[in-house]
XYZ file of C-alpha atoms in Angstrom:
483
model
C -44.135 -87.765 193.382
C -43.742 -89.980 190.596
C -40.298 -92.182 191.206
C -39.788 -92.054 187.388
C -39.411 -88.216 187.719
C -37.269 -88.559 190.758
C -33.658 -87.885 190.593
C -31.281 -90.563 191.093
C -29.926 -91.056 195.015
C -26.236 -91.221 193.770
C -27.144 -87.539 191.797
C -28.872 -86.039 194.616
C -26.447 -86.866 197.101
C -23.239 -85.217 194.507
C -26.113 -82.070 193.907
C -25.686 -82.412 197.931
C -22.195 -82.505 197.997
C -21.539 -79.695 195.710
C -24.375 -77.453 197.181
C -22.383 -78.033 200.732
C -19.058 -77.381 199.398
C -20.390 -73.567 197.292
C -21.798 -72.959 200.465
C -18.266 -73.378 202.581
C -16.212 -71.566 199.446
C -19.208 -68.922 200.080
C -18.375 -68.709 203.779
C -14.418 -68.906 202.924
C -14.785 -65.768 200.574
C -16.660 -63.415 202.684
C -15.560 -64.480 206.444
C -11.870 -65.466 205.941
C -10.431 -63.472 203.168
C -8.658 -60.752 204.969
C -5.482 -59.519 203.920
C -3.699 -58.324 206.964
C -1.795 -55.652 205.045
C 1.018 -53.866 206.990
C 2.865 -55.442 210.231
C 3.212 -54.545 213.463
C 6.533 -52.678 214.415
C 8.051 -54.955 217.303
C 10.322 -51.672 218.998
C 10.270 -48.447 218.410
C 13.576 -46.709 217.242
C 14.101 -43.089 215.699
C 17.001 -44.277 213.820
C 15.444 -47.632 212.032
C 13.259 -47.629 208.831
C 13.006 -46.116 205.370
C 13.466 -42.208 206.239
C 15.910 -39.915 205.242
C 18.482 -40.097 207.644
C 19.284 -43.679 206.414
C 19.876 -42.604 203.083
C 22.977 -40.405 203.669
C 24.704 -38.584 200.748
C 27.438 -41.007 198.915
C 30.484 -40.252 196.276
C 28.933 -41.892 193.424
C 25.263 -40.454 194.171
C 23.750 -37.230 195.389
C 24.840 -34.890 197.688
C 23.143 -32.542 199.911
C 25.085 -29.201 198.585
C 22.511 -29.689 195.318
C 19.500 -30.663 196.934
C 16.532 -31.788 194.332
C 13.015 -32.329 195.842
C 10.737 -33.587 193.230
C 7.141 -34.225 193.054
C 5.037 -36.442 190.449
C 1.479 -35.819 190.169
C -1.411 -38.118 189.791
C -3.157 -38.776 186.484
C -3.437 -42.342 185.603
C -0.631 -43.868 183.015
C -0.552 -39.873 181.419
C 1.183 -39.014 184.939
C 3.670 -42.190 184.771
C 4.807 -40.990 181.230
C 5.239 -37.547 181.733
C 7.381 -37.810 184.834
C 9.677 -40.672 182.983
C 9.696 -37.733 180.383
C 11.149 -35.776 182.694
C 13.141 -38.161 184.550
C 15.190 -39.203 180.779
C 15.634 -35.609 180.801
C 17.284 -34.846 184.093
C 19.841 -38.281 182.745
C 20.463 -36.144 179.676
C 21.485 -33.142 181.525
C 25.586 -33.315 182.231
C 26.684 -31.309 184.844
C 29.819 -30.524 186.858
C 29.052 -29.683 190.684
C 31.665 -30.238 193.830
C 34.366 -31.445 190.852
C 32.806 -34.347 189.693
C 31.086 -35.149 186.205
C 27.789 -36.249 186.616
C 24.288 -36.143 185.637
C 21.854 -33.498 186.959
C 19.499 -36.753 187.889
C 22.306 -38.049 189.995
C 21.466 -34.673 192.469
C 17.658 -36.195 192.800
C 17.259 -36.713 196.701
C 13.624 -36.892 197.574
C 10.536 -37.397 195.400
C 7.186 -37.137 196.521
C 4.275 -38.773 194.177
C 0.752 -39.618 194.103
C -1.146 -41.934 192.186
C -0.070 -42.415 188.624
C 3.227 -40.167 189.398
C 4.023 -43.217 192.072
C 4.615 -46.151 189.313
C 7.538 -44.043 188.036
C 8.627 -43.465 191.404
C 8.868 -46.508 192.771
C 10.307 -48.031 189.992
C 13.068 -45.589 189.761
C 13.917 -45.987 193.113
C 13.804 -49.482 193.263
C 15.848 -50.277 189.649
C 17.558 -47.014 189.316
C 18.477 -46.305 185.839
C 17.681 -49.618 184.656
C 14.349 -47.904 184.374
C 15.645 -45.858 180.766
C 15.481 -49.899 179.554
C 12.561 -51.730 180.112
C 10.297 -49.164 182.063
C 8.175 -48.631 178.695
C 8.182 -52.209 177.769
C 6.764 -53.024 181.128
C 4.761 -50.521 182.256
C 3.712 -47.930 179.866
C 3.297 -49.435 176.531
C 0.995 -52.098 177.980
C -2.712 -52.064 178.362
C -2.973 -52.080 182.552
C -6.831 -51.759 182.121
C -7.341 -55.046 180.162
C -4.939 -56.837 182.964
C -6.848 -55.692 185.853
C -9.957 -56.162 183.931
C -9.320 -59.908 182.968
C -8.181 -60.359 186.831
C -11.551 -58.859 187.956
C -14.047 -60.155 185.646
C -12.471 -63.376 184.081
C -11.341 -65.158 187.314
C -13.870 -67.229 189.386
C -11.114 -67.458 192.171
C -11.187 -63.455 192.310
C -15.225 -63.601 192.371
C -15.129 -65.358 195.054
C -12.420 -63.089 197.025
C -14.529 -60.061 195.696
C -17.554 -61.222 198.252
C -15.230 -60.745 201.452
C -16.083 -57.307 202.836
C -12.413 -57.191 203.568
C -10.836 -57.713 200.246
C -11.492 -55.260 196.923
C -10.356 -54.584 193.811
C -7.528 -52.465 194.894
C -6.035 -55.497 196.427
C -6.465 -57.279 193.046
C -4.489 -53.658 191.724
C -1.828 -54.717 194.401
C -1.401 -58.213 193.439
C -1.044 -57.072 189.816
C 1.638 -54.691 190.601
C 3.825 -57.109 192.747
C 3.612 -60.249 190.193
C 4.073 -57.527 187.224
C 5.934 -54.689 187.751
C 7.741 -54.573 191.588
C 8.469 -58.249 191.327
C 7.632 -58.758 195.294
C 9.620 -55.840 196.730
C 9.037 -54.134 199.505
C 10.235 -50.939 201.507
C 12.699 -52.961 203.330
C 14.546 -53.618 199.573
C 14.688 -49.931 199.100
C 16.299 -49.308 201.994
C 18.790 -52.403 201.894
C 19.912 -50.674 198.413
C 21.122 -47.725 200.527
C 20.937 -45.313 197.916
C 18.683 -41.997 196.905
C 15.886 -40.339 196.156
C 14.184 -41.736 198.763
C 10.305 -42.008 197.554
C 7.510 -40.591 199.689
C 4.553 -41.951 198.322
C 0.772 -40.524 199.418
C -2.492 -42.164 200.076
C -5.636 -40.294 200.977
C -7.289 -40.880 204.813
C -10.993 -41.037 204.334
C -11.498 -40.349 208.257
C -9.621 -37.511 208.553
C -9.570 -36.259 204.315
C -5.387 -35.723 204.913
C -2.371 -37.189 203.487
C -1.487 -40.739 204.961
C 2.856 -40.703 203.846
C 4.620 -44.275 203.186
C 7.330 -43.512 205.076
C 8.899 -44.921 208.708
C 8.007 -41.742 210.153
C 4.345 -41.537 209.286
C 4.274 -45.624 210.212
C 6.321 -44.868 213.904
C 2.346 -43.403 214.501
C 0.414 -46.390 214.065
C 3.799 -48.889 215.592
C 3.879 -50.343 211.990
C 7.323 -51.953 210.011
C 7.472 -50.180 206.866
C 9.955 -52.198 205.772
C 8.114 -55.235 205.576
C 5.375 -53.785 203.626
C 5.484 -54.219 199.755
C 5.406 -51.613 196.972
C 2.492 -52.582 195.070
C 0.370 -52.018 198.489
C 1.828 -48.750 198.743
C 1.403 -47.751 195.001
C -2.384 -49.428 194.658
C -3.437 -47.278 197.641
C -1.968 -43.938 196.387
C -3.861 -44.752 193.050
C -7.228 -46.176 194.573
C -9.626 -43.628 192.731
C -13.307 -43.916 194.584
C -15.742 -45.942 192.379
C -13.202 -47.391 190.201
C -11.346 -49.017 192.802
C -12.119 -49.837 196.764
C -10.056 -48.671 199.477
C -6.849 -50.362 201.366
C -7.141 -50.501 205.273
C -3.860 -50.543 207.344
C -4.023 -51.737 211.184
C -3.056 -49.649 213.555
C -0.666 -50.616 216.514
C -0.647 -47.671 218.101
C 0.161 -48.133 221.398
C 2.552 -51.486 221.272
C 5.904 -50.226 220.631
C 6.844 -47.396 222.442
C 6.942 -44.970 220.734
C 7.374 -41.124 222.420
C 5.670 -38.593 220.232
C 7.695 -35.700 219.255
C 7.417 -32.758 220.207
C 5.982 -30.758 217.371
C 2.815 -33.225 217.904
C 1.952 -32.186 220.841
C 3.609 -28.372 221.573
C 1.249 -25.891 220.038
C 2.457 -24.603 216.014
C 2.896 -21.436 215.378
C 0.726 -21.552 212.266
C -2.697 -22.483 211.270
C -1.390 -25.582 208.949
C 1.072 -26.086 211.291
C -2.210 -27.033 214.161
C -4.002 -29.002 211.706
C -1.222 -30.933 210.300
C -0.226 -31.840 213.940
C -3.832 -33.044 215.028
C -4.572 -35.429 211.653
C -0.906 -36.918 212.886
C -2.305 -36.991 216.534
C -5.476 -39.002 215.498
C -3.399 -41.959 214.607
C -1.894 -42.618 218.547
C -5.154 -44.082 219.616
C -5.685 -47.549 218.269
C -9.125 -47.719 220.182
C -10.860 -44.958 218.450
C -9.109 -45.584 215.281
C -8.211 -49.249 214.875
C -7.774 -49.248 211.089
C -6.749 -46.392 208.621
C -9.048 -46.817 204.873
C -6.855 -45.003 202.363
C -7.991 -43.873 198.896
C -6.439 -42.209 196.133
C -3.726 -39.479 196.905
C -4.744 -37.581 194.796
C -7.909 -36.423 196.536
C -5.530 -34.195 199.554
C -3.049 -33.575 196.857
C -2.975 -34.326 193.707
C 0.921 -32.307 192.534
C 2.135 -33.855 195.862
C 3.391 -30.396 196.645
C 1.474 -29.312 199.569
C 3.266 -32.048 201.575
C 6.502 -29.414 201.536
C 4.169 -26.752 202.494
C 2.447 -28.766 205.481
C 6.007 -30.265 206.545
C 7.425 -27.290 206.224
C 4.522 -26.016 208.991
C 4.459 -28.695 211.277
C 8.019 -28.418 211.903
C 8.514 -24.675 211.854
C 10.869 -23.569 209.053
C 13.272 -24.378 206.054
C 16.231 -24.938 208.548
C 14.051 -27.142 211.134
C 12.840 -29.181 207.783
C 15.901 -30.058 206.691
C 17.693 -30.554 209.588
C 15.027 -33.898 210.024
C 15.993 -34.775 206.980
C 19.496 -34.920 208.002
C 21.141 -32.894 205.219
C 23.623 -30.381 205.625
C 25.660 -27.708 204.137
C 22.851 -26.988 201.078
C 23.813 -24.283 198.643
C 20.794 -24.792 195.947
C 17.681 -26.225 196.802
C 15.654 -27.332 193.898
C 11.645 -27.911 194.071
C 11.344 -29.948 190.599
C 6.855 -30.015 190.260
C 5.982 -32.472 187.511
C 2.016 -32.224 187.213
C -0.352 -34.298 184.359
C -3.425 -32.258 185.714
C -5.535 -31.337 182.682
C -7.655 -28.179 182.615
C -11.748 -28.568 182.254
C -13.206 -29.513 178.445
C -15.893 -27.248 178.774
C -17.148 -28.437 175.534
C -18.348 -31.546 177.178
C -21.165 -29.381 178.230
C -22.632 -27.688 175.675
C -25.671 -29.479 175.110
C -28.624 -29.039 176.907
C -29.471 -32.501 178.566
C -27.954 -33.362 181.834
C -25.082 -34.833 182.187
C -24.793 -38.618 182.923
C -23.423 -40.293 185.983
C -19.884 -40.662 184.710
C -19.817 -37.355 183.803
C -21.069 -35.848 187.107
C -18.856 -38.615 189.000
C -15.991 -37.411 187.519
C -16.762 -33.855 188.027
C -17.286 -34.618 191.471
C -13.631 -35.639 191.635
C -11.987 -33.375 189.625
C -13.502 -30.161 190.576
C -12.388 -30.265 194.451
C -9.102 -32.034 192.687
C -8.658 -29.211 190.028
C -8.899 -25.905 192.773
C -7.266 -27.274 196.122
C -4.598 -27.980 193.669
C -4.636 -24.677 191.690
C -4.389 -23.254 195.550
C -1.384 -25.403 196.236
C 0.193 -24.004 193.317
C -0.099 -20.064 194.705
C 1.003 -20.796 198.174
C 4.055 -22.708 197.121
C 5.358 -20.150 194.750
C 4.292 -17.510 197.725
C 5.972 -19.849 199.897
C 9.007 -19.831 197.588
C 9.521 -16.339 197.585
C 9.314 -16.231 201.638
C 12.134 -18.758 202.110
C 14.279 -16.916 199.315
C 13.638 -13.570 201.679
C 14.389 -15.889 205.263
C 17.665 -17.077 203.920
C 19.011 -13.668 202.351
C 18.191 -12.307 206.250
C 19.448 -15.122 207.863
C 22.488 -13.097 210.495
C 26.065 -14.061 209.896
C 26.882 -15.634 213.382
C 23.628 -17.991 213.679
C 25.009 -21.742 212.286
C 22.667 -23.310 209.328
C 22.648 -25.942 207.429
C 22.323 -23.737 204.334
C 25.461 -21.924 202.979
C 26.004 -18.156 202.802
C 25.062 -18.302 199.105
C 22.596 -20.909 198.997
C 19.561 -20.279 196.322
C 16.278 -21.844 195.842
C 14.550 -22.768 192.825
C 11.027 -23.942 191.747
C 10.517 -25.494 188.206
C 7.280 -25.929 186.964
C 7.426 -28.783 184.599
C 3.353 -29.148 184.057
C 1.065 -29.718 181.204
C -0.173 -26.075 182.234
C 2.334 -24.419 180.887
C 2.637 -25.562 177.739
C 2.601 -23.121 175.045
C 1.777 -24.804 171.660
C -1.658 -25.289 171.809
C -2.532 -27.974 169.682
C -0.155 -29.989 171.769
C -1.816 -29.313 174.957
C -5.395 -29.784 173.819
C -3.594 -32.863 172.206
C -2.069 -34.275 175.434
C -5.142 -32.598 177.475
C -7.454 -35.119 176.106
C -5.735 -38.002 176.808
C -7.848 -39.753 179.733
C -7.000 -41.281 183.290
C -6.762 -44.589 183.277
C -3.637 -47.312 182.689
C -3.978 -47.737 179.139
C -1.914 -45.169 176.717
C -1.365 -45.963 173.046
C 1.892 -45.728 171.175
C 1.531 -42.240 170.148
C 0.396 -40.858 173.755
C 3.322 -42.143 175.050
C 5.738 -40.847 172.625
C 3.880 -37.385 172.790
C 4.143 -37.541 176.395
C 7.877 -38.152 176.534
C 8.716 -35.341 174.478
C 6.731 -33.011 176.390
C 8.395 -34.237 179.588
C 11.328 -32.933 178.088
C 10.133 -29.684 176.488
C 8.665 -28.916 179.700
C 11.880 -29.312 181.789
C 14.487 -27.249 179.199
C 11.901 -24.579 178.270
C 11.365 -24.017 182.507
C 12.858 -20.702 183.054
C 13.509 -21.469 186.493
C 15.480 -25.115 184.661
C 17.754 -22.513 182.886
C 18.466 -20.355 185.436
C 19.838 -23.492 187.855
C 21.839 -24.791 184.863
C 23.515 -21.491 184.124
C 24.378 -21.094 187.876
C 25.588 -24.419 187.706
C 27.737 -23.479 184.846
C 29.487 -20.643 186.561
C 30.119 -22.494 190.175
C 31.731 -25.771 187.915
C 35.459 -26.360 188.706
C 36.877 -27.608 185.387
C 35.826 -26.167 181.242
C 34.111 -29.728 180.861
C 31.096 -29.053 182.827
C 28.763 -29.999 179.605
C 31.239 -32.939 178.128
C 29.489 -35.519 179.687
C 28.042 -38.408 178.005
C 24.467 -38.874 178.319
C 22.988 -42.347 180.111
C 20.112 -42.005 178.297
C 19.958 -42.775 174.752
C-alpha cells in the first residue's frame, strides 16, 4: 500500500473508536432495551386495587339507584370525539333523582372502552370535568399522527430503541401519551381520587384472541399491581392496531402472590360463553406455559366494548350475581349507554376492476372480522336486554335483590349507525382511523354526539321516567356545566 494513501494513525484509531462504540449502542439497543411494563403484585387481597368495590357511591357523585354503564368504541381520534360528544351531552342534561339537582353525567358509574373510545375515558376519569376545558386543545384538535411520526422517524435515539426485539412503536405510542396527555398517571391516581366511573379499558390477547381487562381483577390472574401501572400503557395497548403499531407484553406472576381462584373459574358455567370466558381467564394462572401476555388492539375481540357485559354477565351467572361483584345495591334503573364510531363498508372503493392493493386488503382484513363479530354483539345484547327486562319482572316477592321492585333497564344506542340524515353519515362515515381530525371533523363529530344521544328513543324514555320519579317541580332548572 502506498503510505501516501494511508490514513492517518490518529484517524484510524477515532474511525476505531467510533466503530467500537456503534457497535456497543448496537448491542445496548437490541439486548438491553426492555421495558419491564407492569409489576409484580407483592400479596394478594380481594379488597385492594382499582375495582369497583373501592369506588363506593358518594353524596356529591353517583349513586347506585341510577346505575349508567357506558361503553366507547374504537375508531381512531373519530371514536375520542364522538364519545366527548356524548359525554358534553350527558353534562347538559339536568336532572333531579333521590332529591338532589344534578347532572345526568354525574349518574355515570362504569365505562368500558377500547381503542380510540379509551383516550376519552381515561381522561375523564382521571380530570373529571376539567375535560369540557382543555380536552380539545390537547387531544383532539392536534395532529397525533405527525407527533408519533416525528418520534418514530426523526429521532436517532428511538432508531436505536426500535432494533430491541423487546421495544416497538407502541411503546413510543405510550411514552407519547404519558409526557402529552396523562401527564405520568397511573391506575393507582385513579383510585387515590376515590371517585366514579371507574374505567375498564380492553386490550386484545393474541394467544388466546379474548379480551385482556385493565382492571385489579383481571391483574389478581397474572399477581400483577395495577396500581402501579400507568395510563398511557394501558391506553397504547387497547389502541395497538396490527401493522401500524407492535404489540405490548405484560409479565405474568402467576403463581407469587397467593392468590385463590374464585369459584366461577373453576366450577363448571351454566352457559356456553360462560365455559369459554372461564378457560381464556384460566390460561393466565400458569406463568410456565404462559410467561408473558402480547396484547394488541381491543378492538379486534370487541370493538363497541359491549360484549364484555354479555361475557361478564356469563361467567358469573346473572344480572343479580353481576352486580352484586360490583358491589352496588338497591338499583332501580340500569342504563347500558353504547357509543360506537364503527363506519359501515364504502363499497365504492371497489368498483374497478384491478385488485385491490395491500392497504386496501390489510384493512379489509381487519375490518371485516371487526365489522360482523361486532354487528353480532349488537343482536345478542339487545336479545340479552329484553331477557333481563323479563328475569326482573319474574323475579318472586320474598327472594332479597339488589334491584328494587320497580327497577327498569334501558339500552341507548348512541352510534354513527343510526343516524338518519344521510349526507351527515356518509359525511362523518368517511372520516378515517387514525389520530389526526381537522377542525371541521371535530366539530361535526361533537354535534352528532349530541344528536345521537337526545334523538335515542331509549334517551327519552329514561328522561321522561326520570321526570315523573323527581321529588321537587325543578327537575330541569339546572344549570348546565358545559358551556
Amino acid at each position: 500500500m502506498n503510505p501516501d494513501r494511508s490514513l492517518p494513525p490518529d484517524l484510524v484509531r477515532r474511525l476505531s473508536t467510533w466503530f467500537v462504540v456503534g457497535c456497543a449502542v448496537l448491542f445496548v439497543g437490541c439486548g438491553y432495551v426492555r421495558p419491564t411494563m407492569n409489576a409484580p403484585l407483592a400479596q394478594w387481597n380481594p379488597a385492594y386495587g382499582y375495582r369497583s368495590i373501592n369506588l363506593p357511591p358518594s353524596k356529591t357523585g353517583s349513586s347506585d339507584s341510577l346505575f349508567i354503564v357506558a361503553s366507547f368504541s374504537g375508531g381512531g381520534a373519530r371514536a375520542s370525539a364522538l364519545a366527548y360528544g356524548v359525554l358534553q351531552e350527558l353534562a347538559r342534561t339536568p336532572i333531579v333523582w333521590e332529591g338532589r339537582q344534578e347532572r345526568l353525567l354525574d349518574e355515570l358509574n362504569i365505562i368500558n372502552a377500547v381503542s380510540g373510545g379509551s383516550f376519552t375515558a381515561t381522561y375523564y376519569a382521571l380530570y373529571g370535568d376539567r375535560i369540557f376545558q382543555d380536552f380539545e386543545v390537547r387531544f383532539l384538535r392536534k395532529n397525533w399522527e405527525n407527533e408519533l411520526r416525528a418520534r418514530i422517524f426523526r429521532s436517532p435515539s428511538n432508531w436505536l430503541r426500535l432494533w430491541s426485539p423487546y421495544f416497538g412503536r407502541a411503546h413510543i405510542l405510550s411514552e407519547l401519551l404519558d409526557q402529552a396527555l396523562f401527564d405520568g398517571h397511573t391506575f393507582g391516581d385513579l383510585l387515590a381520587k376515590g371517585q366514579r366511573p371507574i374505567i375498564n379499558l380492553h386490550a386484545s390477547d393474541m394467544a388466546s384472541l379474548s379480551r385482556f381487562e385493565f382492571n385489579q381483577r383481571q391483574f389478581d390472574l397474572i399477581c400483577s399491581d395495577l396500581s402501579q401501572l400507568p395510563l398511557s400503557v394501558a391506553a397504547a395497548s387497547t389502541s395497538a392496531l396490527p401493522l401500524l403499531l407492535s404489540p405490548i407484553s405484560m409479565t405474568n406472576y402467576a403463581g407469587q402472590c397467593g392468590f385463590q381462584p374464585p369459584a366461577r373459574l373453576v366450577e363448571e358455567r351454566p352457559t356456553a360463553w360462560g365455559r369459554q370466558r372461564a378457560k381464556e381467564l384460566r390460561s393466565y394462572l400458569n406463568a410456565k406455559t404462559r410467561p408473558y401476555i402480547h396484547l394488541l388492539d381491543g378492538g379486534l375481540s370487541d370493538n363497541i366494548g359491549m360484549r364484555s357485559v354479555l361475557e361478564t354477565t356469563a361467567l358469573f351467572g346473572d344480572l343479580e350475581s353481576t352486580f352484586r361483584m360490583l358491589g352496588a345495591k338497591r338499583i332501580r334503573k340500569l342504563v347500558y349507554l353504547m357509543v360506537s364510531a364503527e363506519t359501515a363498508p364504502d363499497i365504492a372503493q371497489y368498483q374497478l376492476n384491478d385488485i385491490p392493493g395491500l392497504m386496501r386488503v390489510s384493512r379489509a382484513l381487519i375490518d371485516i372480522p371487526i365489522n360482523r363479530y361486532s354487528t353480532d354483539t349488537l343482536r345478542l345484547m339487545n336479545h340479552a336486554i329484553q331477557q333481563w327486562r323479563l328475569q326482573l319482572k319474574q323475579r318472586p316477592a320474598d327472594v332479597p335483590s339488589i334491584f328494587a321492585p320497580d327497577a327498569d333497564i334501558y339500552f341507548i344506542n348512541a352510534s354513527l349507525t343510526e343516524l338518519t340524515d344521510p349526507e351527515e353519515e356518509t359525511r362523518l362515515m368517511n372520516i378515517p382511523t387514525n389520530l389526526a381530525l381537522t377542525t371541521e371533523e371535530v366539530d361535526h363529530l361533537l354535534l352528532a354526539g349530541s344528536r345521537l344521544l337526545r334523538d335515542s328513543p331509549e334517551f327519552q324514555r329514561l328522561i321522561q321516567d326520570l321526570a315523573i320519579n323527581a321529588t321537587t317541580p325543578t327537575a330541569l332548572s339546572t344549570t348546565s356545566h358545559v358551556p
